[in-house]
Amino acid sequence: MGSVTFREERCKGCGLCVQFCPKKIIVLGSHFNSLGFHPAMVANGAQCTGCAVCAWMCPDLVIEVAKVQRPTARRESIAF
């Protein structure tokens, strides 16, 4: 599971992250940023795997990806 953060004001709306996201969860927003571009944003963050392909493809270093670990169930050892 991953967490994606965009520096929206630096995004030029090139769409490379949209094109290369394997889960297709990144879209270009309908609003404009201060540079006059439609910035990228995550449409469904729950499906993000944290692969960071979007961050690798971004020419403006707008995207940060963090892996979020799911809590694992603790197993108790059984003494025989």
Coordinates of C-alpha atoms in Angstrom, one line a residue, residues 3-73:
S3 CA 0.7 7.1 -0.1
V4 CA 1.3 9.6 -3.0
T5 CA 1.8 13.4 -2.4
F6 CA 1.9 15.9 -5.3
R7 CA 3.4 19.4 -5.1
E8 CA 0.5 20.7 -7.0
E9 CA 1.9 24.2 -7.6
R10 CA 4.9 22.8 -9.3
C11 CA 3.1 20.4 -11.6
K12 CA 3.0 21.3 -15.3
G13 CA 0.3 18.8 -16.2
C14 CA 2.5 16.8 -18.6
G15 CA 0.6 13.6 -17.9
L16 CA 3.5 11.2 -17.7
C17 CA 2.5 10.0 -14.2
V18 CA -1.1 9.5 -15.5
Q19 CA 0.2 7.5 -18.5
F20 CA 2.6 5.3 -16.6
C21 CA 0.7 4.5 -13.4
P22 CA 0.1 0.8 -13.5
K23 CA -3.1 1.0 -11.4
K24 CA -4.4 4.0 -13.5
I25 CA -5.3 6.0 -10.4
I26 CA -3.7 9.3 -11.3
V27 CA -5.7 11.9 -13.2
L28 CA -5.2 15.5 -14.2
G29 CA -7.4 17.8 -12.1
S30 CA -10.1 20.0 -13.6
H31 CA -8.8 23.1 -11.8
F32 CA -5.7 25.2 -12.6
N33 CA -2.7 25.7 -10.4
S34 CA -0.8 29.1 -10.2
L35 CA 1.2 28.2 -13.2
G36 CA -1.9 27.8 -15.3
F37 CA -1.7 24.0 -15.7
H38 CA -4.1 21.2 -14.7
P39 CA -2.1 19.5 -11.9
A40 CA -2.0 15.7 -11.4
M41 CA -3.9 14.2 -8.5
V42 CA -4.8 10.7 -7.2
A43 CA -8.3 9.7 -7.9
N44 CA -8.3 6.5 -5.7
G45 CA -5.5 6.5 -3.2
A46 CA -6.6 3.2 -1.7
Q47 CA -5.5 1.4 -4.8
C48 CA -2.0 2.8 -4.7
T49 CA 0.7 0.1 -4.3
G50 CA 3.5 2.5 -3.6
C51 CA 5.5 1.3 -6.7
A52 CA 6.7 4.9 -7.3
V53 CA 6.6 4.6 -11.1
C54 CA 4.8 8.0 -11.2
A55 CA 7.6 9.7 -9.2
W56 CA 10.3 8.2 -11.5
M57 CA 8.5 9.5 -14.6
C58 CA 7.9 13.0 -13.3
P59 CA 10.4 15.4 -14.9
D60 CA 9.7 18.2 -12.3
L61 CA 10.1 16.1 -9.1
V62 CA 6.5 16.9 -8.1
I63 CA 5.6 13.5 -6.7
E64 CA 6.6 11.8 -3.4
V65 CA 5.6 8.2 -2.7
A66 CA 5.8 6.5 0.6
K67 CA 5.2 2.9 1.3
V68 CA 2.6 2.4 4.0
Q69 CA 2.8 -1.0 5.8
R70 CA -0.4 -2.7 6.7
P71 CA -0.6 -3.9 10.3
T72 CA 0.1 -7.6 10.5
A73 CA -1.7 -9.9 12.8

